Coordinates of C-alpha atoms and ligand atoms in Angstrom, one line a residue:
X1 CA 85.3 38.7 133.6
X2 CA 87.2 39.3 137.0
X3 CA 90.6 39.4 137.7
X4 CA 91.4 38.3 141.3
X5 CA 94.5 40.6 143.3
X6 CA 95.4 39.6 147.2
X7 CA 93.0 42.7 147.6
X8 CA 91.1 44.8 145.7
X9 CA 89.2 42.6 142.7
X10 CA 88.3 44.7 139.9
X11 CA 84.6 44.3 138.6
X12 CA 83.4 44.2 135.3
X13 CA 87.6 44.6 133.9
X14 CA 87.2 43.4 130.2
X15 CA 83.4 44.2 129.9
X16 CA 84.0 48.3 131.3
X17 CA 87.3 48.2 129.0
X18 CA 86.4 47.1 125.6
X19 CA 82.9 49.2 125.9
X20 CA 84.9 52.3 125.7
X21 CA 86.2 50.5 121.9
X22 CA 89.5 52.1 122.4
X23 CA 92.1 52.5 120.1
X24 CA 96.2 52.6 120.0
X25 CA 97.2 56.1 120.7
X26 CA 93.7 57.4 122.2
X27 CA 93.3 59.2 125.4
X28 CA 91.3 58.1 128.3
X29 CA 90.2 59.3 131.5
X30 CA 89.7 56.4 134.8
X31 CA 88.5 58.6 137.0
X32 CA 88.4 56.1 139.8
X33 CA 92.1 54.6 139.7
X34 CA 91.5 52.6 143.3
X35 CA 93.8 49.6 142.8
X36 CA 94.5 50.0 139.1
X37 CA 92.6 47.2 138.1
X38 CA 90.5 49.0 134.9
X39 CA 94.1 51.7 134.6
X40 CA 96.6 48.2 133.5
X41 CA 94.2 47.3 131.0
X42 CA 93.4 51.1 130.1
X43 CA 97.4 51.4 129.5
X44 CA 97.1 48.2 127.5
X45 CA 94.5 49.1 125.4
X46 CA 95.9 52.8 124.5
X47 CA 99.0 51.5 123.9
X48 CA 102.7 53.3 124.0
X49 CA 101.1 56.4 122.2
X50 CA 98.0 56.9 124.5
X51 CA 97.4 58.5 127.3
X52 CA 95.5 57.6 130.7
X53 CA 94.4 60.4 133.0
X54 CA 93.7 58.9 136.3
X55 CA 92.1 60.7 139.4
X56 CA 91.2 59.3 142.8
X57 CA 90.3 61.7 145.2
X58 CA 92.1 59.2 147.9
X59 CA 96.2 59.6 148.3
X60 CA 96.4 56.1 149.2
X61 CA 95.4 55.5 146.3
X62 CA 97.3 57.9 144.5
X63 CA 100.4 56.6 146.0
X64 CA 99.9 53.1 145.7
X65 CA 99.4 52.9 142.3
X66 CA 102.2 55.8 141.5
X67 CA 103.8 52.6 142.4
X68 CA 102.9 50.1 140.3
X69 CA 102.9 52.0 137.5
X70 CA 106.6 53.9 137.7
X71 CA 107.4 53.1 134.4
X72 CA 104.4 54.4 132.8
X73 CA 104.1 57.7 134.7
X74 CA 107.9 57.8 133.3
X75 CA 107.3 57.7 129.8
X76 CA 104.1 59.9 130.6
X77 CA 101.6 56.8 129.7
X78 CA 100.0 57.9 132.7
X79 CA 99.6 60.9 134.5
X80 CA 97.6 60.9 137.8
X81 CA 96.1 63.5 139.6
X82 CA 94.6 63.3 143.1
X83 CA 91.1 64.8 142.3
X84 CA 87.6 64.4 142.8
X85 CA 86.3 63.5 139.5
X86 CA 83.7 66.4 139.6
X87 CA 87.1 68.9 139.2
X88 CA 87.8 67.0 135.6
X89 CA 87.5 69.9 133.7
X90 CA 90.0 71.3 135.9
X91 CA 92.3 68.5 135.5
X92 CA 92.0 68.5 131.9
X93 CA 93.0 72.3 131.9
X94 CA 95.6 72.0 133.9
X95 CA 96.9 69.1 131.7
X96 CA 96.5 71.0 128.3
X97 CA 94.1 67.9 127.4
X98 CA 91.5 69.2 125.1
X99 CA 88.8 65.8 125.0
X100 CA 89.5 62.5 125.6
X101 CA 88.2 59.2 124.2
X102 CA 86.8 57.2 126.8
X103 CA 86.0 58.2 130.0
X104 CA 85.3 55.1 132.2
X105 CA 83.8 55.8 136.5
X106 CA 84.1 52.8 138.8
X107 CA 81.9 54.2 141.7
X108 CA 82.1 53.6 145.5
X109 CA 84.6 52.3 147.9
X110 CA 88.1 50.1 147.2
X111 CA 88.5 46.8 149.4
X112 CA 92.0 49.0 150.6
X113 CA 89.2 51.6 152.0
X114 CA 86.6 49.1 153.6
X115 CA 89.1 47.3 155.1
X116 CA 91.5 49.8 156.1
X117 CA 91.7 49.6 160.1
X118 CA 91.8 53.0 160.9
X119 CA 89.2 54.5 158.4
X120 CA 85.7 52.8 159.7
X121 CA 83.7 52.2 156.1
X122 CA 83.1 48.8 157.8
X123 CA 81.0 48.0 160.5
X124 CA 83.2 44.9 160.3
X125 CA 85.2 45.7 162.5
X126 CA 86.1 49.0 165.0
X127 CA 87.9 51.8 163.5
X128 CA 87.2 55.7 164.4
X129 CA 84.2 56.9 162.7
X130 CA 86.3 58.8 160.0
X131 CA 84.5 57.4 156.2
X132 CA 86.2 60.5 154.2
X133 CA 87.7 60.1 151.2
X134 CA 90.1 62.6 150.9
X135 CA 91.6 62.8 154.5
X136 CA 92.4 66.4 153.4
X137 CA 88.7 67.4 153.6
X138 CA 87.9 67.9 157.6
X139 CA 84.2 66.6 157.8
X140 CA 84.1 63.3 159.1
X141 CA 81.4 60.8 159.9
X142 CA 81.6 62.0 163.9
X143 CA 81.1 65.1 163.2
X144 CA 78.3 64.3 160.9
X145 CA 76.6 62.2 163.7
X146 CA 77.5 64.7 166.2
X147 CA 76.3 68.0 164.6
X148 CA 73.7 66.9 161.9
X149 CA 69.8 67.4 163.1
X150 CA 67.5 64.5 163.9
X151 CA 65.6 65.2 160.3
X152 CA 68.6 65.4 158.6
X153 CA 70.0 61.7 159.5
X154 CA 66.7 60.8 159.0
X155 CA 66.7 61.6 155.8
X156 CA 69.7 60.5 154.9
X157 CA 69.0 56.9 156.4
X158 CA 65.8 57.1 154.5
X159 CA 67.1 57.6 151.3
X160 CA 69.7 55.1 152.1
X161 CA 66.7 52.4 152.0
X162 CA 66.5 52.3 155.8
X163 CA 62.8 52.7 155.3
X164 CA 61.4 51.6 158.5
X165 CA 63.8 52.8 161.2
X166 CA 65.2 55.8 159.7
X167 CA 63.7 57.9 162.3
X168 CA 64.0 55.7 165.0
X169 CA 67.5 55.3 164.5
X170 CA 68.0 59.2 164.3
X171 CA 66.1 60.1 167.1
X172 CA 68.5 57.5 169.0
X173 CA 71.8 58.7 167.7
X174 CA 70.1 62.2 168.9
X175 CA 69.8 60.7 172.2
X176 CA 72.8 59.0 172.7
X177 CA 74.6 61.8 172.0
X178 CA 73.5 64.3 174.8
X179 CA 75.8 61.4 177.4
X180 CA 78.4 60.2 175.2
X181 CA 80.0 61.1 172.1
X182 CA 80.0 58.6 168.7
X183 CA 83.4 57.7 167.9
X184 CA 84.0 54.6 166.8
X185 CA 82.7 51.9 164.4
X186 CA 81.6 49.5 167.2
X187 CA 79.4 52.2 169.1
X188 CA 77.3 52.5 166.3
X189 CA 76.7 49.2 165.1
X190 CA 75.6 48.3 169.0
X191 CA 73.4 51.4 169.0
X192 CA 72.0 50.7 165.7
X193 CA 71.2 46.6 166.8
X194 CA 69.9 47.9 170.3
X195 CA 67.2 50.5 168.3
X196 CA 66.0 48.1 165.4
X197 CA 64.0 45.3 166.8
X198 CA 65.4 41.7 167.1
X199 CA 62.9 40.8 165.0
X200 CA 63.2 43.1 162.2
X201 CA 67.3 42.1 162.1
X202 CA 67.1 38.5 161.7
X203 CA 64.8 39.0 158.5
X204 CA 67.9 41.0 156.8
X205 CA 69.6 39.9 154.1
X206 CA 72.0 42.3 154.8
X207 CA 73.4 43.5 158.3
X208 CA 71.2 46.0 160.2
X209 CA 74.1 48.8 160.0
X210 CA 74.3 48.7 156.3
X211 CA 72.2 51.3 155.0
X212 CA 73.6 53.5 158.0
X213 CA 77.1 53.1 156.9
X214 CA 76.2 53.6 153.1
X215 CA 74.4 56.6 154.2
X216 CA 77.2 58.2 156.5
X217 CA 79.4 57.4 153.8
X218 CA 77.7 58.8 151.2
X219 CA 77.2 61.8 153.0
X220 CA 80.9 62.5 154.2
X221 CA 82.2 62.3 151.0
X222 CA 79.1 64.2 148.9
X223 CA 78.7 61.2 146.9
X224 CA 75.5 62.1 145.0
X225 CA 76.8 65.7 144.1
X226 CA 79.9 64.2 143.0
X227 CA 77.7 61.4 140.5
X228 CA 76.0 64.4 139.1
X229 CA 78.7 67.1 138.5
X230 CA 81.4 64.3 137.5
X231 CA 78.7 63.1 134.9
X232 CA 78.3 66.1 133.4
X233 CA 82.2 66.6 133.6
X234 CA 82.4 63.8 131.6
X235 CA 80.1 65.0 128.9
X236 CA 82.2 67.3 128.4
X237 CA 85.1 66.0 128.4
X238 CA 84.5 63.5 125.6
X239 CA 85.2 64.0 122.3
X240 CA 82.4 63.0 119.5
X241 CA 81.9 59.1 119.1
X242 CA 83.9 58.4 122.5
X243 CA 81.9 56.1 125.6
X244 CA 81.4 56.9 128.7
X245 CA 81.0 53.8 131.0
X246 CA 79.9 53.9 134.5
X247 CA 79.8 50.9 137.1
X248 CA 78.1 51.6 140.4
X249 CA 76.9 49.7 143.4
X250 CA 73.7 50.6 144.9
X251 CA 70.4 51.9 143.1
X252 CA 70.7 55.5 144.2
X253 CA 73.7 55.6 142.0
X254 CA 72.2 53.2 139.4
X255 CA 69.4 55.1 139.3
X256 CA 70.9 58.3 138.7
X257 CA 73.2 57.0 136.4
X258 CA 69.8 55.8 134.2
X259 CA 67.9 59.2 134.3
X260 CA 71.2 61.3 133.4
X261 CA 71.3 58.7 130.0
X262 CA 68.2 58.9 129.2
X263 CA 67.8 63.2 130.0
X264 CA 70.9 63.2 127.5
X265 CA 69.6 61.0 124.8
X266 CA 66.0 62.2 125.1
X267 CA 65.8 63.9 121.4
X268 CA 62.9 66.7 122.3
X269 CA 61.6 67.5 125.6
X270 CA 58.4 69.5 124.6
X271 CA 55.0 68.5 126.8
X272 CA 53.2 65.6 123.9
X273 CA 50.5 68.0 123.6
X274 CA 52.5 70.5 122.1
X275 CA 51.6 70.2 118.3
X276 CA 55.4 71.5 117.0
X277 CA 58.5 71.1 118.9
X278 CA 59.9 74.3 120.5
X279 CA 62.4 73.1 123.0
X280 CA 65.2 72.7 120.8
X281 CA 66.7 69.9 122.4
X282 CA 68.6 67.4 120.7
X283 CA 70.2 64.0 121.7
X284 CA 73.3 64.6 123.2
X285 CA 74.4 61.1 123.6
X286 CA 72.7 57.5 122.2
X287 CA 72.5 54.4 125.1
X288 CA 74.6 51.3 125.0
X289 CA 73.1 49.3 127.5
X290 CA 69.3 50.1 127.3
X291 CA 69.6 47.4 130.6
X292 CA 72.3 47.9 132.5
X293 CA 75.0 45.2 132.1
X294 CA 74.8 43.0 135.8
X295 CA 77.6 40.3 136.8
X296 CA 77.6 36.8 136.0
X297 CA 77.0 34.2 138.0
X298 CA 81.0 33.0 137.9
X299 CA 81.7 36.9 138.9
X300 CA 79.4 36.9 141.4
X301 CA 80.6 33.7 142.7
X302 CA 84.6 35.0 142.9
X303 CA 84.0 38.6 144.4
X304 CA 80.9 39.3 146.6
X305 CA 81.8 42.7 145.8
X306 CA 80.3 42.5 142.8
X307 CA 77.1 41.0 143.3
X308 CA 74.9 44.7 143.3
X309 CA 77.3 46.0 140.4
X310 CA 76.0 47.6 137.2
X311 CA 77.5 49.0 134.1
X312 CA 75.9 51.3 131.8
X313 CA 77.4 52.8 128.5
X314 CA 76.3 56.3 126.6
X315 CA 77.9 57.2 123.6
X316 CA 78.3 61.1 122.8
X317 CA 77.1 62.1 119.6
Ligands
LIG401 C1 85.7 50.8 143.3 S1 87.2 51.7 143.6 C2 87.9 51.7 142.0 C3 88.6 50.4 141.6 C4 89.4 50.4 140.4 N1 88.6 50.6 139.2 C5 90.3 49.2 140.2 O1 90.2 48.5 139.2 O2 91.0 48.9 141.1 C6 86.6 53.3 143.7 C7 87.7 54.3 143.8 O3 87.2 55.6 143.4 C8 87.6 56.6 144.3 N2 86.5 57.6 144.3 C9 85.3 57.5 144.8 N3 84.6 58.7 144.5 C10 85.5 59.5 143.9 C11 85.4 60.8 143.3 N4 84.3 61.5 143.5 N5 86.4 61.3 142.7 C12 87.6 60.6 142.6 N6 87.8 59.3 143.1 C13 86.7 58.8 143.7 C14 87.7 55.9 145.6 O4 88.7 56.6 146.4 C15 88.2 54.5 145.2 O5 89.6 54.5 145.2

């Protein structure tokens, strides 16, 4: 179920909720506040005697829902932090809050961030090639373009999914770069559709700069380092019995997401030649959703957004 807001529409609300089986009076991380779509319906479920801890590591994001939610923060409903979610232990220190009962992770970008004007997540539209975050960190996507090595992009384009022109595509950022600087949105995008072949763009399903931007992204803000330290994080945050749920966007995440499950439920790791088990690993965690939970066709049908979204659901043990 989705609910629809003039901006930002929350993805999987109800089904990302209820898998965390809350109860009145628990406490529960969102780790990814955004536009408080999944922290209303945290607040509801909890009830006047919970508690919701929610981090977003972008102010804007911070601030605008310090709005909304005034009266909650008041009564101390709510407490948010700005935070990467990988510094949750941190968080929970500094809050005196021993383990929690749900921890729920809505990964990627807000609409508010790809449609910002000024912050150039879009190739939409031109806005400085800035992609962070956190506007407190310094590293931006022009310095990225302008200090990374050829390999390096390529790589990172690669990994992306920009299988077949990752290295073109570095090797003209590389290039262009010795004349004239990258700064904004709009000098990549016409760099990126002069370098792949007309050919190869009008057999997309997607735009030809999307698995840069993703990329650029994902770099800037240390997205995969963040997945795997806030997952962990998590673990341990939660107390026996409580749900982790995690939505992402892309199959990098996804992926991740799946092995990190299945590496925590997996009850003994020993080679299946070994004739007794020696490597005294137990399950940490059983699986939820042995398929990840994917939209419906109604929610894919409201919010385009949602259409590569996926929700999986670990329970610790
Ligand atoms: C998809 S939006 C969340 C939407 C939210 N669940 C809602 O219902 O409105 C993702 C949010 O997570 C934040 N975010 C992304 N990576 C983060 C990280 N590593 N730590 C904390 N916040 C992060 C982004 O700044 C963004 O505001």
């Amino acid at each position: 179920m989705t609910t629809l807001t003039p901006q930002h529409v929350t993805v999987f609300l109800r089904e990302a909720v209820d898998a965390l089986k809350l109860k009145p009076g628990d406490h529960v991380v969102d780790a990814t506040v955004g536009k408080g779509g999944h922290t209303a319906e945290l607040l509801r479920m909890v009830g006047p005697q919970g508690k919701v801890i929610g981090l977003d590591r972008d102010s804007g994001a911070i601030a605008a829902a310090t709005e909304r939610f005034e009266k909650e923060i008041a009564t101390g409903q709510l407490v948010l932090v700005q935070s990467p979610f990988s510094e949750l232990s941190n968080v929970r220190q500094e809050l005196a809050i021993s383990q929690v009962d749900g921890v729920l992770m809505d990964l990627g970008v807000s609409t508010e961030q790809l449609l910002s004007p000024t912050r150039g997540f879009s190739f939409q539209h031109d806005a400085p090639l800035d992609m962070r975050m956190d506007t407190r960190e310094d590293f931006t996507a022009a310095r990225l373009l302008a200090e990374w090595e050829e390999r390096q992009l390529q790589q990172i384009f690669f990994e992306a999914g920009e299988k077949s022109y990752a290295s073109r595509l570095a090797r003209a950022i590389v290039q262009h770069r010795k004349q004239n600087a990258l700064e904004r949105t709009s000098q990549l995008v016409d760099l990126i559709t002069r370098t792949v072949p007309a050919r190869s763009v009008s057999g997309r399903a997607t735009h030809v700069a999307t698995k840069v931007f993703l990329a650029l992204r994902m770099a800037v803000n240390h997205e995969m380092e963040q997945l795997k330290q806030g997952l962990e994080s998590a673990l341990v945050a939660l107390k026996p019995n409580a749900r982790l749920a995690v939505i992402t966007f892309h199959s990098l995440e996804d992926g991740h997401v799946k092995r990190t499950f299945l590496g925590w439920a997996a009850d003994c790791v020993c080679p299946p030649e070994l004739p007794i088990c020696t490597c005294d690993h137990r399950s940490l965690v059983t699986i939820e959703t042995k398929k990840p939970i994917v939209p419906s066709e109604d929610e894919r049908a409201l919010n385009p957004r949602a259409r590569s979204a996926k929700l999986r659901i670990c329970q610790k043990i």
